[in-house]
Amino acid sequence: MLKMIPVLSLLLGSQALAHVSLENPQAAAGSYYKAVVRVPHGCDATATTSLTVHLPKGFTTPKPMPKPGWDVAVETDTSGVATAVKFSGGNLPDTFYDEFVIRAKITAPANSTLYFKVSQVCEKGQIDWFDIPAPGQDEHELAAPAASLKITAGASGH
């Protein structure tokens, strides 16, 4: 029984540190990339009801995947450039995990990093996954890290 307590502590501690992330954290410059945004939990033990993925420059012409039970909208700026994809009207209980998908062209240069800021709205509360690490800082040290995508050399196909 004593050995189970530290394991349980580790499991609960790692769950508390879980954050919004991308399934595949790297993509080739010039490729089409399927951003699978992973949502591991809700806010304050309540369900997620809305998720807005703010699109970084270098991630262009997005096409979100329809999600049953959710409304999906692409938000644009005054010039018509897509700036965010909003999934709303759904209900993702805190005890469940889900993924939200957006496909787009990578126009950022190789050896750069794109950061996807994500606003997660829940029945009670909101988490803005907006923190971007300073040069040399580990993103795991941040309280609410934005999902990061490393851009590699060469297109990997369509």
Tab-separated table of N, CA and C in Angstrom:
chain	number	residue	atom	x	y	z
A	1	MET	N	0.824	-1.197	0.000
A	1	MET	CA	0.000	0.000	0.000
A	1	MET	C	0.865	1.256	0.000
A	2	LEU	N	1.958	1.237	0.747
A	2	LEU	CA	2.827	2.405	0.805
A	2	LEU	C	3.437	2.722	-0.552
A	3	LYS	N	3.729	1.710	-1.338
A	3	LYS	CA	4.318	1.939	-2.651
A	3	LYS	C	3.315	2.545	-3.625
A	4	MET	N	2.034	2.334	-3.414
A	4	MET	CA	1.013	2.870	-4.309
A	4	MET	C	0.806	4.364	-4.111
A	5	ILE	N	1.035	4.873	-2.927
A	5	ILE	CA	0.806	6.284	-2.659
A	5	ILE	C	1.710	7.175	-3.513
A	6	PRO	N	3.042	6.921	-3.580
A	6	PRO	CA	3.872	7.756	-4.459
A	6	PRO	C	3.464	7.664	-5.928
A	7	VAL	N	3.072	6.470	-6.375
A	7	VAL	CA	2.655	6.318	-7.769
A	7	VAL	C	1.398	7.131	-8.018
A	8	LEU	N	0.433	7.064	-7.095
A	8	LEU	CA	-0.793	7.843	-7.234
A	8	LEU	C	-0.482	9.331	-7.249
A	9	SER	N	0.443	9.767	-6.390
A	9	SER	CA	0.843	11.174	-6.370
A	9	SER	C	1.433	11.596	-7.700
A	10	LEU	N	2.266	10.728	-8.274
A	10	LEU	CA	2.868	11.046	-9.571
A	10	LEU	C	1.804	11.149	-10.651
A	11	LEU	N	0.849	10.227	-10.652
A	11	LEU	CA	-0.205	10.250	-11.662
A	11	LEU	C	-1.053	11.503	-11.534
A	12	LEU	N	-1.446	11.849	-10.317
A	12	LEU	CA	-2.264	13.043	-10.127
A	12	LEU	C	-1.472	14.300	-10.445
A	13	GLY	N	-0.194	14.302	-10.077
A	13	GLY	CA	0.639	15.466	-10.367
A	13	GLY	C	0.825	15.674	-11.853
A	14	SER	N	1.025	14.599	-12.607
A	14	SER	CA	1.218	14.741	-14.054
A	14	SER	C	-0.072	15.174	-14.732
A	15	GLN	N	-1.228	14.749	-14.186
A	15	GLN	CA	-2.496	15.183	-14.766
A	15	GLN	C	-2.671	16.686	-14.571
A	16	ALA	N	-2.272	17.189	-13.407
A	16	ALA	CA	-2.415	18.615	-13.139
A	16	ALA	C	-1.519	19.433	-14.058
A	17	LEU	N	-0.411	18.849	-14.515
A	17	LEU	CA	0.514	19.570	-15.378
A	17	LEU	C	0.181	19.424	-16.859
A	18	ALA	N	-0.771	18.564	-17.200
A	18	ALA	CA	-1.123	18.344	-18.605
A	18	ALA	C	-1.606	19.648	-19.222
A	19	HIS	N	-1.220	19.864	-20.466
A	19	HIS	CA	-1.614	21.101	-21.140
A	19	HIS	C	-2.012	20.805	-22.581
A	20	VAL	N	-2.626	21.788	-23.203
A	20	VAL	CA	-3.007	21.673	-24.606
A	20	VAL	C	-1.720	21.540	-25.421
A	21	SER	N	-1.717	20.611	-26.375
A	21	SER	CA	-0.511	20.378	-27.173
A	21	SER	C	-0.892	19.897	-28.573
A	22	LEU	N	0.119	19.784	-29.437
A	22	LEU	CA	-0.080	19.257	-30.783
A	22	LEU	C	0.349	17.792	-30.803
A	23	GLU	N	-0.404	16.956	-31.505
A	23	GLU	CA	-0.070	15.537	-31.602
A	23	GLU	C	1.314	15.345	-32.227
A	24	ASN	N	1.591	16.059	-33.314
A	24	ASN	CA	2.887	15.991	-33.974
A	24	ASN	C	3.536	17.368	-33.844
A	25	PRO	N	4.590	17.510	-33.032
A	25	PRO	CA	5.163	18.827	-32.757
A	25	PRO	C	6.159	19.353	-33.792
A	26	GLN	N	6.209	18.712	-34.993
A	26	GLN	CA	7.061	19.273	-36.032
A	26	GLN	C	6.465	19.051	-37.417
A	27	ALA	N	6.812	19.963	-38.334
A	27	ALA	CA	6.320	19.901	-39.709
A	27	ALA	C	7.380	20.493	-40.632
A	28	ALA	N	7.367	20.057	-41.873
A	28	ALA	CA	8.327	20.551	-42.862
A	28	ALA	C	7.854	21.861	-43.471
A	29	ALA	N	8.793	22.761	-43.689
A	29	ALA	CA	8.488	24.022	-44.366
A	29	ALA	C	7.914	23.707	-45.743
A	30	GLY	N	6.865	24.399	-46.131
A	30	GLY	CA	6.256	24.215	-47.437
A	30	GLY	C	5.251	23.083	-47.511
A	31	SER	N	5.072	22.336	-46.434
A	31	SER	CA	4.148	21.202	-46.452
A	31	SER	C	2.747	21.607	-46.013
A	32	TYR	N	1.820	20.689	-46.205
A	32	TYR	CA	0.496	20.821	-45.603
A	32	TYR	C	0.559	20.045	-44.311
A	33	TYR	N	0.096	20.640	-43.236
A	33	TYR	CA	0.219	20.056	-41.904
A	33	TYR	C	-1.157	19.915	-41.274
A	34	LYS	N	-1.385	18.772	-40.654
A	34	LYS	CA	-2.628	18.534	-39.933
A	34	LYS	C	-2.355	18.791	-38.454
A	35	ALA	N	-2.793	19.958	-37.982
A	35	ALA	CA	-2.622	20.305	-36.571
A	35	ALA	C	-3.716	19.611	-35.772
A	36	VAL	N	-3.316	18.648	-34.978
A	36	VAL	CA	-4.240	17.946	-34.097
A	36	VAL	C	-4.005	18.514	-32.697
A	37	VAL	N	-4.924	19.382	-32.271
A	37	VAL	CA	-4.814	20.043	-30.972
A	37	VAL	C	-5.441	19.127	-29.926
A	38	ARG	N	-4.621	18.691	-28.974
A	38	ARG	CA	-5.063	17.748	-27.947
A	38	ARG	C	-5.474	18.498	-26.682
A	39	VAL	N	-6.665	18.162	-26.183
A	39	VAL	CA	-7.199	18.793	-24.975
A	39	VAL	C	-7.348	17.702	-23.903
A	40	PRO	N	-6.477	17.720	-22.878
A	40	PRO	CA	-6.471	16.627	-21.910
A	40	PRO	C	-7.438	16.758	-20.732
A	41	HIS	N	-7.982	17.951	-20.503
A	41	HIS	CA	-8.857	18.154	-19.341
A	41	HIS	C	-9.633	19.457	-19.490
A	42	GLY	N	-10.597	19.657	-18.605
A	42	GLY	CA	-11.379	20.899	-18.580
A	42	GLY	C	-10.747	21.922	-17.648
A	43	CYS	N	-11.574	22.826	-17.111
A	43	CYS	CA	-11.126	23.865	-16.189
A	43	CYS	C	-11.855	23.681	-14.861
A	44	ASP	N	-11.130	23.692	-13.781
A	44	ASP	CA	-11.740	23.548	-12.453
A	44	ASP	C	-12.702	22.375	-12.391
A	45	ALA	N	-12.309	21.268	-12.984
A	45	ALA	CA	-13.087	20.016	-12.994
A	45	ALA	C	-14.437	20.160	-13.710
A	46	THR	N	-14.558	21.141	-14.625
A	46	THR	CA	-15.787	21.299	-15.396
A	46	THR	C	-15.509	21.101	-16.884
A	47	ALA	N	-16.562	20.884	-17.633
A	47	ALA	CA	-16.459	20.575	-19.062
A	47	ALA	C	-15.998	21.760	-19.899
A	48	THR	N	-15.248	21.449	-20.951
A	48	THR	CA	-14.861	22.441	-21.957
A	48	THR	C	-16.051	22.644	-22.887
A	49	THR	N	-16.401	23.914	-23.140
A	49	THR	CA	-17.544	24.231	-23.999
A	49	THR	C	-17.151	25.018	-25.241
A	50	SER	N	-15.923	25.522	-25.269
A	50	SER	CA	-15.451	26.295	-26.422
A	50	SER	C	-13.926	26.237	-26.459
A	51	LEU	N	-13.389	26.166	-27.671
A	51	LEU	CA	-11.944	26.150	-27.856
A	51	LEU	C	-11.625	27.022	-29.063
A	52	THR	N	-10.799	28.041	-28.849
A	52	THR	CA	-10.369	28.897	-29.954
A	52	THR	C	-8.879	28.718	-30.158
A	53	VAL	N	-8.506	28.291	-31.363
A	53	VAL	CA	-7.104	28.107	-31.723
A	53	VAL	C	-6.690	29.338	-32.529
A	54	HIS	N	-5.808	30.153	-31.946
A	54	HIS	CA	-5.311	31.355	-32.621
A	54	HIS	C	-4.187	30.923	-33.557
A	55	LEU	N	-4.333	31.241	-34.835
A	55	LEU	CA	-3.405	30.746	-35.854
A	55	LEU	C	-2.182	31.645	-35.965
A	56	PRO	N	-0.991	31.066	-35.880
A	56	PRO	CA	0.220	31.869	-36.023
A	56	PRO	C	0.472	32.227	-37.481
A	57	LYS	N	1.225	33.299	-37.694
A	57	LYS	CA	1.666	33.624	-39.051
A	57	LYS	C	2.550	32.474	-39.514
A	58	GLY	N	2.398	32.081	-40.778
A	58	GLY	CA	3.147	30.934	-41.280
A	58	GLY	C	2.321	29.663	-41.314
A	59	PHE	N	1.049	29.756	-40.890
A	59	PHE	CA	0.093	28.635	-40.914
A	59	PHE	C	-1.114	29.173	-41.675
A	60	THR	N	-1.129	28.957	-43.002
A	60	THR	CA	-2.074	29.678	-43.864
A	60	THR	C	-3.140	28.793	-44.496
A	61	THR	N	-4.206	29.443	-44.937
A	61	THR	CA	-5.373	28.805	-45.577
A	61	THR	C	-5.878	27.584	-44.803
A	62	PRO	N	-6.257	27.799	-43.549
A	62	PRO	CA	-6.690	26.676	-42.708
A	62	PRO	C	-8.028	26.078	-43.143
A	63	LYS	N	-8.130	24.782	-42.966
A	63	LYS	CA	-9.375	24.053	-43.196
A	63	LYS	C	-9.631	23.207	-41.947
A	64	PRO	N	-10.539	23.648	-41.090
A	64	PRO	CA	-10.832	22.846	-39.900
A	64	PRO	C	-11.659	21.617	-40.251
A	65	MET	N	-11.457	20.553	-39.502
A	65	MET	CA	-12.236	19.334	-39.677
A	65	MET	C	-13.545	19.506	-38.906
A	66	PRO	N	-14.692	19.231	-39.554
A	66	PRO	CA	-15.958	19.305	-38.819
A	66	PRO	C	-15.912	18.366	-37.616
A	67	LYS	N	-16.551	18.793	-36.539
A	67	LYS	CA	-16.563	18.006	-35.311
A	67	LYS	C	-18.011	17.825	-34.873
A	68	PRO	N	-18.508	16.600	-34.923
A	68	PRO	CA	-19.900	16.364	-34.534
A	68	PRO	C	-20.214	16.940	-33.147
A	69	GLY	N	-21.323	17.656	-33.051
A	69	GLY	CA	-21.740	18.246	-31.789
A	69	GLY	C	-21.143	19.605	-31.502
A	70	TRP	N	-20.264	20.087	-32.386
A	70	TRP	CA	-19.607	21.382	-32.192
A	70	TRP	C	-19.851	22.257	-33.418
A	71	ASP	N	-19.999	23.566	-33.196
A	71	ASP	CA	-20.024	24.537	-34.283
A	71	ASP	C	-18.579	24.916	-34.558
A	72	VAL	N	-18.213	25.058	-35.831
A	72	VAL	CA	-16.838	25.393	-36.202
A	72	VAL	C	-16.863	26.638	-37.073
A	73	ALA	N	-16.053	27.640	-36.722
A	73	ALA	CA	-15.999	28.885	-37.481
A	73	ALA	C	-14.557	29.340	-37.639
A	74	VAL	N	-14.223	29.830	-38.828
A	74	VAL	CA	-12.905	30.425	-39.076
A	74	VAL	C	-13.067	31.932	-38.924
A	75	GLU	N	-12.278	32.521	-38.028
A	75	GLU	CA	-12.307	33.962	-37.800
A	75	GLU	C	-11.233	34.610	-38.666
A	76	THR	N	-11.548	35.777	-39.238
A	76	THR	CA	-10.606	36.478	-40.123
A	76	THR	C	-10.408	37.919	-39.669
A	77	ASP	N	-9.308	38.514	-40.134
A	77	ASP	CA	-9.085	39.930	-39.871
A	77	ASP	C	-9.777	40.743	-40.962
A	78	THR	N	-9.590	42.059	-40.961
A	78	THR	CA	-10.294	42.927	-41.919
A	78	THR	C	-9.887	42.684	-43.360
A	79	SER	N	-8.702	42.090	-43.576
A	79	SER	CA	-8.269	41.801	-44.949
A	79	SER	C	-8.652	40.383	-45.395
A	80	GLY	N	-9.360	39.656	-44.543
A	80	GLY	CA	-9.806	38.314	-44.909
A	80	GLY	C	-8.840	37.195	-44.587
A	81	VAL	N	-7.749	37.505	-43.899
A	81	VAL	CA	-6.763	36.482	-43.513
A	81	VAL	C	-7.269	35.763	-42.262
A	82	ALA	N	-7.240	34.441	-42.300
A	82	ALA	CA	-7.688	33.648	-41.154
A	82	ALA	C	-6.769	33.880	-39.958
A	83	THR	N	-7.384	34.171	-38.804
A	83	THR	CA	-6.619	34.434	-37.584
A	83	THR	C	-6.883	33.409	-36.482
A	84	ALA	N	-8.029	32.728	-36.557
A	84	ALA	CA	-8.373	31.760	-35.516
A	84	ALA	C	-9.436	30.802	-36.028
A	85	VAL	N	-9.500	29.652	-35.380
A	85	VAL	CA	-10.581	28.696	-35.622
A	85	VAL	C	-11.246	28.469	-34.268
A	86	LYS	N	-12.561	28.643	-34.241
A	86	LYS	CA	-13.305	28.489	-32.991
A	86	LYS	C	-14.239	27.290	-33.075
A	87	PHE	N	-14.096	26.405	-32.092
A	87	PHE	CA	-14.987	25.268	-31.915
A	87	PHE	C	-15.861	25.618	-30.711
A	88	SER	N	-17.171	25.670	-30.879
A	88	SER	CA	-18.045	26.079	-29.776
A	88	SER	C	-19.339	25.259	-29.769
A	89	GLY	N	-20.077	25.396	-28.671
A	89	GLY	CA	-21.375	24.742	-28.570
A	89	GLY	C	-21.318	23.275	-28.214
A	90	GLY	N	-20.124	22.754	-27.973
A	90	GLY	CA	-19.989	21.351	-27.613
A	90	GLY	C	-19.859	21.176	-26.114
A	91	ASN	N	-19.569	19.968	-25.693
A	91	ASN	CA	-19.388	19.687	-24.280
A	91	ASN	C	-18.390	18.543	-24.154
A	92	LEU	N	-17.200	18.871	-23.665
A	92	LEU	CA	-16.148	17.889	-23.431
A	92	LEU	C	-15.940	17.791	-21.922
A	93	PRO	N	-16.499	16.752	-21.280
A	93	PRO	CA	-16.353	16.618	-19.829
A	93	PRO	C	-14.890	16.602	-19.398
A	94	ASP	N	-14.641	17.109	-18.202
A	94	ASP	CA	-13.287	17.197	-17.653
A	94	ASP	C	-12.598	15.838	-17.614
A	95	THR	N	-13.342	14.779	-17.433
A	95	THR	CA	-12.749	13.439	-17.315
A	95	THR	C	-12.410	12.810	-18.659
A	96	PHE	N	-12.758	13.495	-19.768
A	96	PHE	CA	-12.473	12.971	-21.102
A	96	PHE	C	-11.402	13.786	-21.799
A	97	TYR	N	-10.835	13.183	-22.835
A	97	TYR	CA	-9.790	13.764	-23.676
A	97	TYR	C	-10.366	13.856	-25.083
A	98	ASP	N	-9.978	14.887	-25.847
A	98	ASP	CA	-10.417	14.958	-27.237
A	98	ASP	C	-9.391	15.708	-28.068
A	99	GLU	N	-9.601	15.668	-29.380
A	99	GLU	CA	-8.708	16.331	-30.332
A	99	GLU	C	-9.522	17.184	-31.302
A	100	PHE	N	-8.959	18.324	-31.669
A	100	PHE	CA	-9.576	19.257	-32.597
A	100	PHE	C	-8.585	19.443	-33.743
A	101	VAL	N	-9.055	19.316	-34.994
A	101	VAL	CA	-8.142	19.215	-36.136
A	101	VAL	C	-8.299	20.385	-37.112
A	102	ILE	N	-7.143	20.916	-37.541
A	102	ILE	CA	-7.090	21.986	-38.546
A	102	ILE	C	-5.940	21.656	-39.499
A	103	ARG	N	-6.212	21.654	-40.792
A	103	ARG	CA	-5.167	21.413	-41.797
A	103	ARG	C	-4.847	22.731	-42.483
A	104	ALA	N	-3.561	22.992	-42.705
A	104	ALA	CA	-3.157	24.246	-43.355
A	104	ALA	C	-1.772	24.098	-43.974
A	105	LYS	N	-1.405	25.081	-44.750
A	105	LYS	CA	-0.095	25.133	-45.414
A	105	LYS	C	0.910	25.800	-44.477
A	106	ILE	N	2.094	25.214	-44.393
A	106	ILE	CA	3.179	25.796	-43.600
A	106	ILE	C	3.996	26.705	-44.513
A	107	THR	N	3.932	28.011	-44.260
A	107	THR	CA	4.709	28.979	-45.041
A	107	THR	C	5.856	29.573	-44.219
A	108	ALA	N	5.985	29.159	-42.977
A	108	ALA	CA	7.082	29.623	-42.124
A	108	ALA	C	8.381	28.977	-42.583
A	109	PRO	N	9.505	29.649	-42.358
A	109	PRO	CA	10.793	29.082	-42.781
A	109	PRO	C	11.260	27.950	-41.876
A	110	ALA	N	12.137	27.105	-42.431
A	110	ALA	CA	12.755	26.029	-41.658
A	110	ALA	C	13.503	26.620	-40.468
A	111	ASN	N	13.615	25.835	-39.429
A	111	ASN	CA	14.315	26.208	-38.196
A	111	ASN	C	13.618	27.314	-37.412
A	112	SER	N	12.319	27.468	-37.641
A	112	SER	CA	11.539	28.411	-36.847
A	112	SER	C	10.542	27.617	-36.003
A	113	THR	N	9.869	28.285	-35.107
A	113	THR	CA	8.855	27.658	-34.271
A	113	THR	C	7.585	28.486	-34.347
A	114	LEU	N	6.467	27.814	-34.572
A	114	LEU	CA	5.159	28.472	-34.559
A	114	LEU	C	4.489	28.146	-33.231
A	115	TYR	N	3.820	29.130	-32.662
A	115	TYR	CA	3.104	28.930	-31.400
A	115	TYR	C	1.614	29.121	-31.625
A	116	PHE	N	0.841	28.114	-31.253
A	116	PHE	CA	-0.607	28.139	-31.362
A	116	PHE	C	-1.164	28.476	-29.983
A	117	LYS	N	-1.643	29.707	-29.823
A	117	LYS	CA	-2.272	30.106	-28.565
A	117	LYS	C	-3.700	29.571	-28.590
A	118	VAL	N	-4.123	28.982	-27.491
A	118	VAL	CA	-5.438	28.345	-27.432
A	118	VAL	C	-6.205	28.876	-26.230
A	119	SER	N	-7.441	29.350	-26.478
A	119	SER	CA	-8.348	29.768	-25.407
A	119	SER	C	-9.322	28.626	-25.154
A	120	GLN	N	-9.301	28.099	-23.951
A	120	GLN	CA	-10.172	27.000	-23.564
A	120	GLN	C	-11.196	27.539	-22.562
A	121	VAL	N	-12.466	27.561	-22.968
A	121	VAL	CA	-13.540	28.061	-22.105
A	121	VAL	C	-14.319	26.863	-21.575
A	122	CYS	N	-14.602	26.891	-20.280
A	122	CYS	CA	-15.304	25.782	-19.640
A	122	CYS	C	-16.568	26.283	-18.949
A	123	GLU	N	-17.342	25.338	-18.417
A	123	GLU	CA	-18.549	25.709	-17.684
A	123	GLU	C	-18.214	26.661	-16.545
A	124	LYS	N	-17.077	26.440	-15.913
A	124	LYS	CA	-16.574	27.333	-14.864
A	124	LYS	C	-15.133	27.662	-15.201
A	125	GLY	N	-14.886	28.879	-15.581
A	125	GLY	CA	-13.521	29.304	-15.817
A	125	GLY	C	-13.045	29.206	-17.257
A	126	GLN	N	-11.812	29.623	-17.432
A	126	GLN	CA	-11.172	29.651	-18.741
A	126	GLN	C	-9.677	29.517	-18.535
A	127	ILE	N	-9.026	28.825	-19.464
A	127	ILE	CA	-7.567	28.744	-19.465
A	127	ILE	C	-7.086	29.289	-20.805
A	128	ASP	N	-6.213	30.277	-20.756
A	128	ASP	CA	-5.590	30.807	-21.968
A	128	ASP	C	-4.183	30.219	-22.042
A	129	TRP	N	-4.017	29.291	-22.963
A	129	TRP	CA	-2.711	28.651	-23.178
A	129	TRP	C	-1.911	29.565	-24.099
A	130	PHE	N	-1.378	30.648	-23.546
A	130	PHE	CA	-0.754	31.716	-24.337
A	130	PHE	C	0.740	31.894	-24.062
A	131	ASP	N	1.305	31.246	-23.044
A	131	ASP	CA	2.688	31.507	-22.654
A	131	ASP	C	3.673	30.982	-23.695
A	132	ILE	N	4.601	31.843	-24.086
A	132	ILE	CA	5.641	31.502	-25.059
A	132	ILE	C	6.989	31.619	-24.350
A	133	PRO	N	7.834	30.592	-24.448
A	133	PRO	CA	9.107	30.633	-23.716
A	133	PRO	C	10.058	31.696	-24.259
A	134	ALA	N	10.835	32.256	-23.349
A	134	ALA	CA	11.913	33.165	-23.733
A	134	ALA	C	13.014	32.318	-24.365
A	135	PRO	N	13.909	32.913	-25.162
A	135	PRO	CA	15.000	32.135	-25.750
A	135	PRO	C	15.769	31.357	-24.670
A	136	GLY	N	15.932	30.052	-24.899
A	136	GLY	CA	16.648	29.197	-23.965
A	136	GLY	C	15.794	28.646	-22.824
A	137	GLN	N	14.564	29.127	-22.678
A	137	GLN	CA	13.691	28.653	-21.606
A	137	GLN	C	12.942	27.396	-22.049
A	138	ASP	N	12.780	26.447	-21.138
A	138	ASP	CA	12.026	25.228	-21.408
A	138	ASP	C	10.534	25.549	-21.309
A	139	GLU	N	9.774	25.222	-22.345
A	139	GLU	CA	8.343	25.534	-22.339
A	139	GLU	C	7.595	24.803	-21.233
A	140	HIS	N	8.157	23.707	-20.718
A	140	HIS	CA	7.516	22.955	-19.638
A	140	HIS	C	7.588	23.702	-18.307
A	141	GLU	N	8.401	24.770	-18.244
A	141	GLU	CA	8.489	25.599	-17.041
A	141	GLU	C	7.355	26.617	-16.979
A	142	LEU	N	6.617	26.775	-18.061
A	142	LEU	CA	5.559	27.782	-18.138
A	142	LEU	C	4.262	27.268	-17.529
A	143	ALA	N	3.482	28.176	-16.946
A	143	ALA	CA	2.209	27.800	-16.315
A	143	ALA	C	1.169	27.381	-17.342
A	144	ALA	N	1.083	28.104	-18.454
A	144	ALA	CA	0.072	27.818	-19.479
A	144	ALA	C	0.699	27.965	-20.865
A	145	PRO	N	1.559	26.995	-21.258
A	145	PRO	CA	2.293	27.121	-22.522
A	145	PRO	C	1.411	27.000	-23.759
A	146	ALA	N	1.695	27.836	-24.755
A	146	ALA	CA	1.058	27.707	-26.070
A	146	ALA	C	1.606	26.429	-26.710
A	147	ALA	N	0.805	25.792	-27.546
A	147	ALA	CA	1.259	24.589	-28.255
A	147	ALA	C	2.309	25.008	-29.287
A	148	SER	N	3.427	24.294	-29.338
A	148	SER	CA	4.516	24.698	-30.234
A	148	SER	C	4.696	23.712	-31.375
A	149	LEU	N	5.116	24.268	-32.528
A	149	LEU	CA	5.368	23.484	-33.732
A	149	LEU	C	6.722	23.892	-34.300
A	150	LYS	N	7.659	22.954	-34.313
A	150	LYS	CA	8.997	23.196	-34.878
A	150	LYS	C	8.937	22.961	-36.380
A	151	ILE	N	9.475	23.921	-37.149
A	151	ILE	CA	9.476	23.806	-38.610
A	151	ILE	C	10.831	23.289	-39.056
A	152	THR	N	10.792	22.190	-39.835
A	152	THR	CA	12.011	21.548	-40.316
A	152	THR	C	12.203	21.883	-41.808
A	153	ALA	N	13.354	21.521	-42.350
A	153	ALA	CA	13.658	21.798	-43.765
A	153	ALA	C	12.910	20.853	-44.694
A	154	GLY	N	12.539	21.362	-45.877
A	154	GLY	CA	11.975	20.537	-46.944
A	154	GLY	C	10.546	20.101	-46.760
A	155	ALA	N	9.807	20.210	-47.831
A	155	ALA	CA	8.394	19.780	-47.818
A	155	ALA	C	8.321	18.272	-47.745
A	156	SER	N	7.357	17.778	-46.927
A	156	SER	CA	7.205	16.329	-46.774
A	156	SER	C	6.021	15.798	-47.543
A	157	GLY	N	5.478	16.578	-48.412
A	157	GLY	CA	4.334	16.101	-49.225
A	157	GLY	C	3.057	16.812	-48.888
A	158	HIS	N	1.983	16.386	-49.509
A	158	HIS	CA	0.697	17.057	-49.325
A	158	HIS	C	-0.247	16.129	-48.673
